XYZ file of C-alpha atoms in Angstrom:
468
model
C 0.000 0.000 0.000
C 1.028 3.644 -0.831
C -0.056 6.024 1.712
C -0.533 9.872 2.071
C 0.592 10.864 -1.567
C -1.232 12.956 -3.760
C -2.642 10.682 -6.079
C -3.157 11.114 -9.850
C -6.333 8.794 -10.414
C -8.143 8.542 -13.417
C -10.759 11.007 -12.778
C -9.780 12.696 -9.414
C -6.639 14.510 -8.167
C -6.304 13.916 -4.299
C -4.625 12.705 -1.402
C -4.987 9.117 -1.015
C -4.192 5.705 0.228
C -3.778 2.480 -2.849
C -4.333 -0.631 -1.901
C -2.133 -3.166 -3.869
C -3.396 -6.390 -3.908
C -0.680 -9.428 -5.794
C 0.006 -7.405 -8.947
C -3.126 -5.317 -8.962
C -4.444 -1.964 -7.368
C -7.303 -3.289 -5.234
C -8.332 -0.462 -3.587
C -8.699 3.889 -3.676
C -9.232 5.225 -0.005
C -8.997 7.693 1.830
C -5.704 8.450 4.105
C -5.400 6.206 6.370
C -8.382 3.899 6.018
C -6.835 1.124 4.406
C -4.532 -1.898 6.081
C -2.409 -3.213 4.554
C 0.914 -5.780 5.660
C 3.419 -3.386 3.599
C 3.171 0.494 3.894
C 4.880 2.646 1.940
C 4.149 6.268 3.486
C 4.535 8.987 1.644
C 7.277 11.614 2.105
C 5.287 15.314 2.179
C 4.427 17.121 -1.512
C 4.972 13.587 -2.592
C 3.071 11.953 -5.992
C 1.901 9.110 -7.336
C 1.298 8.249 -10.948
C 0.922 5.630 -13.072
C 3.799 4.139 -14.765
C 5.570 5.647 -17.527
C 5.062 4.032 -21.247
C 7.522 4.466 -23.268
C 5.921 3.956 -26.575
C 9.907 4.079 -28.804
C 12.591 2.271 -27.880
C 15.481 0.434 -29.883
C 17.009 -1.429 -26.925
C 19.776 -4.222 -28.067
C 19.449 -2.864 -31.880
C 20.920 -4.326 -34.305
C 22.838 -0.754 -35.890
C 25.104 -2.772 -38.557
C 26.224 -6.357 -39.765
C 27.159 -7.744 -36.764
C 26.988 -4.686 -34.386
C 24.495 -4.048 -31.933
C 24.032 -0.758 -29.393
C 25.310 -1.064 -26.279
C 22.572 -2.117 -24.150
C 20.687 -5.597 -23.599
C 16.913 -6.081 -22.073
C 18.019 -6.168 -18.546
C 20.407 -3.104 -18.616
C 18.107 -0.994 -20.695
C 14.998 -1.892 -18.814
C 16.715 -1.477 -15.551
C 17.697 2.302 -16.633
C 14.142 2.753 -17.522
C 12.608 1.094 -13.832
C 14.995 3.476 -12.324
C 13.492 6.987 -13.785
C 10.345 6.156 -13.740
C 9.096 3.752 -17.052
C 7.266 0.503 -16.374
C 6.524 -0.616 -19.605
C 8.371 -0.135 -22.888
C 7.701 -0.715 -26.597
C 10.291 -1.834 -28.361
C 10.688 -3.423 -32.107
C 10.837 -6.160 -34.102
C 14.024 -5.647 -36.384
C 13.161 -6.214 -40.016
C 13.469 -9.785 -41.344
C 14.469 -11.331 -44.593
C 12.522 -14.566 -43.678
C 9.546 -14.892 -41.506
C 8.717 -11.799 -39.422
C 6.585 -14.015 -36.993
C 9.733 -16.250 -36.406
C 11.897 -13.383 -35.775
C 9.223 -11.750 -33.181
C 9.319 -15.125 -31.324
C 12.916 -14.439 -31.389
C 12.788 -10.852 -29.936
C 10.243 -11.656 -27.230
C 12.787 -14.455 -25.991
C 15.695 -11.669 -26.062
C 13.460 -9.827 -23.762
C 13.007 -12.236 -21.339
C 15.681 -10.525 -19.269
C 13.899 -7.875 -19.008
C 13.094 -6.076 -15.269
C 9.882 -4.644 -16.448
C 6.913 -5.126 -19.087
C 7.335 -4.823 -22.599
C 5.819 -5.079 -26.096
C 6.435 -4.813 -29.870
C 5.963 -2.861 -33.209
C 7.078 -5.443 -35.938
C 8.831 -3.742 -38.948
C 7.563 -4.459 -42.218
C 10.223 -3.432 -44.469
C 9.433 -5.314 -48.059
C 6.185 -6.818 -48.911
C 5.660 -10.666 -50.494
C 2.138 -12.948 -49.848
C 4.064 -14.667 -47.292
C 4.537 -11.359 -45.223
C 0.908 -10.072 -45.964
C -0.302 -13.731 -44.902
C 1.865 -13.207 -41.752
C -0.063 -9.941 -40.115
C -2.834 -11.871 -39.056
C -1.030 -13.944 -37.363
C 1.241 -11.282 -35.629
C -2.061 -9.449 -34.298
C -3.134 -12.777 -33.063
C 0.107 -12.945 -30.916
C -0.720 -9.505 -29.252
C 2.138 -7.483 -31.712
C -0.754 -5.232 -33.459
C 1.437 -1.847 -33.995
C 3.958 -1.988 -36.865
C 6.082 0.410 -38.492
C 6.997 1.411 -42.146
C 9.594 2.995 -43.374
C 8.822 5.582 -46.176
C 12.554 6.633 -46.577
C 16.028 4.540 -45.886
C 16.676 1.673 -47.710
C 14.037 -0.430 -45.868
C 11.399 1.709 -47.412
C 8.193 0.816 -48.989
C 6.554 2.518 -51.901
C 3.398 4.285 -52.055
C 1.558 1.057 -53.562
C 3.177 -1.361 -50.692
C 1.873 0.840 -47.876
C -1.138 1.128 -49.309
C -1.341 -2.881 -49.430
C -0.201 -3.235 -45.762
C -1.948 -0.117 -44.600
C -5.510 -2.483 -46.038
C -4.205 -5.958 -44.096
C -3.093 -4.353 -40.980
C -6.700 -2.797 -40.746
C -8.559 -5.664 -42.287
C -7.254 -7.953 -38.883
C -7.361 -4.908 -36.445
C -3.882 -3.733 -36.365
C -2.507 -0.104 -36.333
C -0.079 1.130 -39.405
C 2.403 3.267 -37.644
C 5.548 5.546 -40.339
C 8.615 6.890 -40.168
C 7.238 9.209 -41.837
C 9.692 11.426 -44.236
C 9.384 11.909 -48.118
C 12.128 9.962 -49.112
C 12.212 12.008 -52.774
C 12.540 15.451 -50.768
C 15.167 14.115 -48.775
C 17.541 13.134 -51.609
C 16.852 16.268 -53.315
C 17.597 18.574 -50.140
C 20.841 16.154 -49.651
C 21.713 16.928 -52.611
C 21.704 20.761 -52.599
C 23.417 21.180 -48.999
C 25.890 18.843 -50.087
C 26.410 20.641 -53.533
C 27.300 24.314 -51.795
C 29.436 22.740 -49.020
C 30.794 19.722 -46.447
C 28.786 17.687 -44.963
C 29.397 19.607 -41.657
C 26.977 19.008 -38.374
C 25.172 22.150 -38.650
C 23.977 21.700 -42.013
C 22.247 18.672 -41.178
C 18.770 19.930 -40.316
C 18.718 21.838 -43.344
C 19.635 17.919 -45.124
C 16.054 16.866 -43.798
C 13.215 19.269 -44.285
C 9.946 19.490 -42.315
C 8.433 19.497 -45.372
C 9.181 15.987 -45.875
C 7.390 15.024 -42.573
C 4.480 16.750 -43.558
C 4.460 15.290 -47.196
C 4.978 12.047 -46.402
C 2.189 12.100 -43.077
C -0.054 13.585 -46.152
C 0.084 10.647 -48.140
C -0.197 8.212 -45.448
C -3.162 9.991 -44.187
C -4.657 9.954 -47.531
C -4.961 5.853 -47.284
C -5.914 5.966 -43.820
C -9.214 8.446 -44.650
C -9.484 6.181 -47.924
C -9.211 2.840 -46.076
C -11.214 3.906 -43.041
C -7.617 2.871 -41.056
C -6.704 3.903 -38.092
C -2.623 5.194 -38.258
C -0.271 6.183 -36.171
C 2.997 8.761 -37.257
C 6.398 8.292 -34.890
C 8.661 11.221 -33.767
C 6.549 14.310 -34.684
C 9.756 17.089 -35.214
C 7.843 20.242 -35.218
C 5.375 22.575 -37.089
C 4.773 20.979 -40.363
C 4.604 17.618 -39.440
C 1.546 18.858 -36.843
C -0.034 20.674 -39.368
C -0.383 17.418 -41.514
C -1.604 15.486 -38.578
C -3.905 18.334 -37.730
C -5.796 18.422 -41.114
C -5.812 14.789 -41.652
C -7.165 14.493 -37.626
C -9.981 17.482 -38.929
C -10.899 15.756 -42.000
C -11.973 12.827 -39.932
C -8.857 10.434 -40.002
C -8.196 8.427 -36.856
C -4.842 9.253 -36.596
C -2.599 9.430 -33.463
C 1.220 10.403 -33.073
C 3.728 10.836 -30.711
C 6.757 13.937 -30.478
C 9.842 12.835 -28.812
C 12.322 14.127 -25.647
C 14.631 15.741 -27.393
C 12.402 17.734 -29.654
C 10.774 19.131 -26.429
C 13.920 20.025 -24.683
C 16.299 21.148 -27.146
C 16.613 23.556 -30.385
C 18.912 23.267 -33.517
C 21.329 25.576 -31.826
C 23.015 22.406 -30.403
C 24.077 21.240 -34.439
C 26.116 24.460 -33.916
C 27.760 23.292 -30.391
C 31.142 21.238 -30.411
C 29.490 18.197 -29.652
C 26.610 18.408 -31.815
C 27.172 15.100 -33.926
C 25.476 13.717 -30.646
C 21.858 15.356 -31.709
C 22.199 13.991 -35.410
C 18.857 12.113 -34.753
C 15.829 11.871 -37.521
C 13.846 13.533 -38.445
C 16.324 15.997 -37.167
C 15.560 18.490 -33.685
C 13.937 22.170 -35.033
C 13.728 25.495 -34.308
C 12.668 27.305 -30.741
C 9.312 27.688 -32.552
C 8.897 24.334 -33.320
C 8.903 23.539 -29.871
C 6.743 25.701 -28.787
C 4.177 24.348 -31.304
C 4.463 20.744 -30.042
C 3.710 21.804 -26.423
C 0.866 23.352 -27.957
C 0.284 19.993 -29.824
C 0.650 17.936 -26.393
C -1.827 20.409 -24.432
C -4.571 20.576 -27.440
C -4.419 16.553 -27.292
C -3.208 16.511 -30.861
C 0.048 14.288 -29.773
C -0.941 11.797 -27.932
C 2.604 10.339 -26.562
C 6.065 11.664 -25.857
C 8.634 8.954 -26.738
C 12.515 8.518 -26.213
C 12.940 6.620 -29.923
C 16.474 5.562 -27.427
C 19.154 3.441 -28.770
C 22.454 3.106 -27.313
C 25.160 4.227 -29.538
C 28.466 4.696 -28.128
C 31.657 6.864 -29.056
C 32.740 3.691 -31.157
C 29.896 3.907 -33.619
C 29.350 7.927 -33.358
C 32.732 9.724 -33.457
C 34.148 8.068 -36.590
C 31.316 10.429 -38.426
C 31.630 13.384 -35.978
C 32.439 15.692 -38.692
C 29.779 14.469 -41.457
C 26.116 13.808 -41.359
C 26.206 11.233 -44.305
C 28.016 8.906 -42.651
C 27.136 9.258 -39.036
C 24.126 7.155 -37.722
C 21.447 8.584 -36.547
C 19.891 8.273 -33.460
C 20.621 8.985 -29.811
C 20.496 7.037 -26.279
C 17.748 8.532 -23.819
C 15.273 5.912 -22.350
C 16.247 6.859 -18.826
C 16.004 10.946 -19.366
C 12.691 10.735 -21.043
C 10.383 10.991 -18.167
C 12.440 13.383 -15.471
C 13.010 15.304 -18.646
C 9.229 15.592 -19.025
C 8.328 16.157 -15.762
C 10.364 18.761 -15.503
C 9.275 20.758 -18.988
C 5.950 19.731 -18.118
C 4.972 19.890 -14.357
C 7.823 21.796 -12.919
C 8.105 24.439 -15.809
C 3.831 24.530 -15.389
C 3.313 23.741 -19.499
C 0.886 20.339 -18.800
C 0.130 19.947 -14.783
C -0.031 16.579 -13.664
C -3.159 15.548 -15.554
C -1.216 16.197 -18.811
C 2.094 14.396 -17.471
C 0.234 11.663 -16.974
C -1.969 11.333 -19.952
C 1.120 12.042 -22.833
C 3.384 9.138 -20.376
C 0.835 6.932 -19.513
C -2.311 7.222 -20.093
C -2.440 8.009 -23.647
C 0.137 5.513 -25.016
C -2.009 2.180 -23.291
C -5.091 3.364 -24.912
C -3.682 4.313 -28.274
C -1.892 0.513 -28.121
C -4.450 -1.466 -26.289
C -3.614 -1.819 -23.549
C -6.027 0.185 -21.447
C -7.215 0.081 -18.777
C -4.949 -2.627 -17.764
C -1.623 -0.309 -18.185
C -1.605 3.408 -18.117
C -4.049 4.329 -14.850
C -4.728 3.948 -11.419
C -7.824 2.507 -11.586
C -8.954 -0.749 -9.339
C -8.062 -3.586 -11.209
C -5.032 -2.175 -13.427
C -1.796 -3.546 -13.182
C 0.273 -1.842 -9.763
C 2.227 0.207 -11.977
C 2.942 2.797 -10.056
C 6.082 5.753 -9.833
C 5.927 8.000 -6.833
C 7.580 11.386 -7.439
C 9.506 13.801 -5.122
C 8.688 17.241 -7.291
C 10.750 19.425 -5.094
C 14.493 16.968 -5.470
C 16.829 19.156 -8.005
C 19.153 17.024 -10.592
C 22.050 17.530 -12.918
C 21.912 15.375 -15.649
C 22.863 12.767 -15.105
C 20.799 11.771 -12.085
C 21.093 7.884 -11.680
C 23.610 5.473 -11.996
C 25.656 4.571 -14.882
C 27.089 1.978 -16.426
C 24.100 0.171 -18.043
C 24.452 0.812 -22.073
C 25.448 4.214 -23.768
C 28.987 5.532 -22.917
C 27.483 9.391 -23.802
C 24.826 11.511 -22.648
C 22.903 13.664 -25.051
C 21.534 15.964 -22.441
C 24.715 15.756 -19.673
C 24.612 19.195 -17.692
C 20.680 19.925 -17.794
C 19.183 21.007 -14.534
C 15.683 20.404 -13.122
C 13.836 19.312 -10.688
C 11.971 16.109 -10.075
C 12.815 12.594 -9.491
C 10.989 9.178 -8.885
C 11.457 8.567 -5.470
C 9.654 4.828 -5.884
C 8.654 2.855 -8.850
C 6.667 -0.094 -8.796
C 6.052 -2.791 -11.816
C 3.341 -5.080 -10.979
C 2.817 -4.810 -6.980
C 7.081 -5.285 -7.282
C 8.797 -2.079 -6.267
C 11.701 -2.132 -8.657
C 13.517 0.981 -7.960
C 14.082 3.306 -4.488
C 15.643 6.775 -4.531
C 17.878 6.413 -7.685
C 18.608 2.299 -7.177
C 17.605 -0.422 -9.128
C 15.837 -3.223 -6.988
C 13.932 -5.442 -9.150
C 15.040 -8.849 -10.245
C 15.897 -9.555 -13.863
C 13.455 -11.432 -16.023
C 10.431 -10.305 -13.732
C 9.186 -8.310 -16.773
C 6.455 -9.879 -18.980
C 5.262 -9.657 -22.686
C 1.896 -7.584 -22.551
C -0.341 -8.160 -25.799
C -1.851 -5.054 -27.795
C -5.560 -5.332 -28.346
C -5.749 -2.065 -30.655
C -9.244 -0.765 -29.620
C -9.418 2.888 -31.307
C -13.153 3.236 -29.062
C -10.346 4.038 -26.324
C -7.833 6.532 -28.456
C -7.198 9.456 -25.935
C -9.544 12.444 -27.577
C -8.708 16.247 -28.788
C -9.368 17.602 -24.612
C -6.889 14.630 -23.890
C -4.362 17.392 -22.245
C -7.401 19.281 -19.811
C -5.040 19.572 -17.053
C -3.150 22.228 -18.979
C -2.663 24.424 -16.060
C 0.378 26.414 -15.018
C 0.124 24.923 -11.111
C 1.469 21.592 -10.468
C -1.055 20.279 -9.025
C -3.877 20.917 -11.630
């Protein structure tokens, strides 16, 4: 039992005592009316919330022939456990063969894991076999996927509008990397034809209008098909305005914005360092972030993501000086959440209603599974983090040593840390320590129900005090 914390329920925001019964919140009471054999009491100004989802993660990826990122399922989901993430979704790495056998093959890589987890399967080429596959993947709980519409594991417009029709047909949700892979090449081109491929001319290498063409077209089959779709790392204005338009035209569409397009600008392509922000689609403008706050509080992004995967200096600083050959991508599945709650509660742009629904809430019901993750509710899983708001950090603020060798956002200051997280009735972490025990994560299945898809007033506790 928690007791004495201001607790972030589903519908009310009050002090209050929950009852953990095995791995389930039995009971909502009030202070000190519940009894319980273990008491956690609550330290003063404390909260509780559910669980963090993080709904982008590339944990043990495979980055080139025979070279993975630095992490593994125990490290990476210890990390997360630690600042405040109970569940993660991860990915199925594209297959040459059967993509069922090779998601049977990533779930049993997870088994170390310390917390839950799930999957998006990438379909990167399309043959009868694959198509005949979906079905079968949805059956198996793995109902999100992701397509590529640029890199080399890209489909065209006539394959995505084939998997786009069998994802829906079974009940499944078509989810893009969504860049114009033809605008790309072209705005390559031209930076590279006036100079070096030098860091800070890397955002200019990957326009916004190729999020917002690409999330056009996608859209377009989704309001054609009458599918449900779902758009990864929204970058900034253009991209929204695509998702906005398709979302007014009556296209059930739901996307997520990541960490480090919240927190930082394009100034940092100009800093020494800044080969460790060459991530895609690439970080924007100060007004760009500004619109996707605006974005989270309207409802219009449903998620915020860390799309983390643990490079090291090995794979990054052989490219340090060009964008075309470093990779992209950048480590941050731990910073994702005191990041947020820090921008978000601390710096008053959400309140706690809005923390919660774009880290919790809103990620189980866009990928089924609500009401069992993402809420504290009787009868959802005891995933629960409670937070000290008042503790100050430098980043970093936990312990190291469990995958990247860099930090993307070392020397940021904030306030905010989990004091407690708890996966499943299990507390897993205590004041900065990992305490779980590998392998006590477990595979949850997605049940895509779009009846549940967080609406438009999804972010109503937009208010500048903490507490609304």
């Amino acid at each position: 039992m928690v007791s004495g914390a201001l607790v972030v329920g589903e519908h009310d925001i009050e002090v209050a005592d929950v009852g953990v019964t095995g791995e389930r919140i039995a009971a909502l009471a009030a202070p000190g009316t519940l009894r319980g054999t273990r008491i956690v009491e609550a330290s003063p100004g404390a909260v509780l919330v559910p669980g963090g989802i993080d709904t982008h993660t590339h944990i043990a990826w495979p980055i080139a022939e025979g070279v993975r990122s630095l992490d593994d399922f125990a490290s990476a989901t210890r990390a997360a456990a630690v600042s405040g993430t109970t569940t993660v979704i991860d990915f199925v790495p594209a297959s040459g063969g059967s993509l069922l056998a090779a998601a049977r093959e990533r779930m049993a890589e997870a088994a170390p894991s310390v917390i839950d987890y799930t999957f998006h399967p990438v379909i990167a080429r399309i043959t009868p076999d694959r198509l005949r596959e979906i079905p079968a993947l949805v059956d198996e709980g793995l109902a999100s996927f992701k397509i590529y519409t640029t890199y080399d594991d890209r489909l065209d417009d006539g394959e995505i509008r084939a998997v786009m029709t069998t994802v829906a047909e079974v009940g499944g949700l078509a989810g893009f990397h969504a860049e114009n892979h033809a605008i790309l090449e072209h705005a390559r081109s031209a930076v590279l034809s006036g100079s070096a491929a030098a860091i800070d001319r890397f955002p200019r290498s990957r326009p916004g209008s190729a999020e917002s063409a690409a999330i056009g077209l996608v859209t377009h089959f989704a309001r054609e098909l009458g599918a449900p779709v779902y758009v990864y790392h929204v970058s900034g204005g253009e991209a929204l305005a695509a998702i906005e338009a398709a979302g007014e035209s009556g296209v059930l569409v739901q996307a997520e914005t990541c960490t480090h397009y919240l927190v930082l600008d394009d100034s940092v392509y100009r800093r020494p360092d800044g080969w460790k922000y060459v991530i895609t689609p690439p970080v924007r403008d100060a007004a760009a972030q500004d619109r996707l706050w605006d974005a989270l509080r309207a409802g219009v992004l449903g998620s915020v993501a860390s799309d983390h995967c643990a490079y090291g200096l090995e794979h990054k600083l052989p490219g340090a000086a060009d964008f075309t050959v470093l990779p992209p991508g950048a480590p941050g599945l731990d910073a994702r959440i005191p990041l947020l709650w820090d921008h978000a509660v601390t710096r008053g742009r959400l309140g706690l209603r809005g923390f919660v629904e774009v880290s919790a809430t809103g990620p189980a019901r866009t990928f089924g599974m609500y009401p069992r993750k993402g809420v504290i509710r009787v009868g959802a899983d005891a995933d629960l983090v409670l937070w000290n708001p008042g503790r100050e950090w430098t980043w970093p603020a936990f312990e190291a040593g469990w995958g990247s060798d860099y930090e993307p956002y070392e020397g940021m200051t904030g306030a905010g840390l989990p004091e407690l997280t708890i996966s499943r009735g299990r507390v897993v972490a205590r004041d900065g320590r990992f305490t779980g025990a590998k392998g006590a994560g477990r595979f949850v299945p997605q049940r895509i129900d779009v009846r549940q898809w967080p609406g438009r007033q999804a972010a109503r506790g937009a208010g500048r005090h903490p507490s609304a």
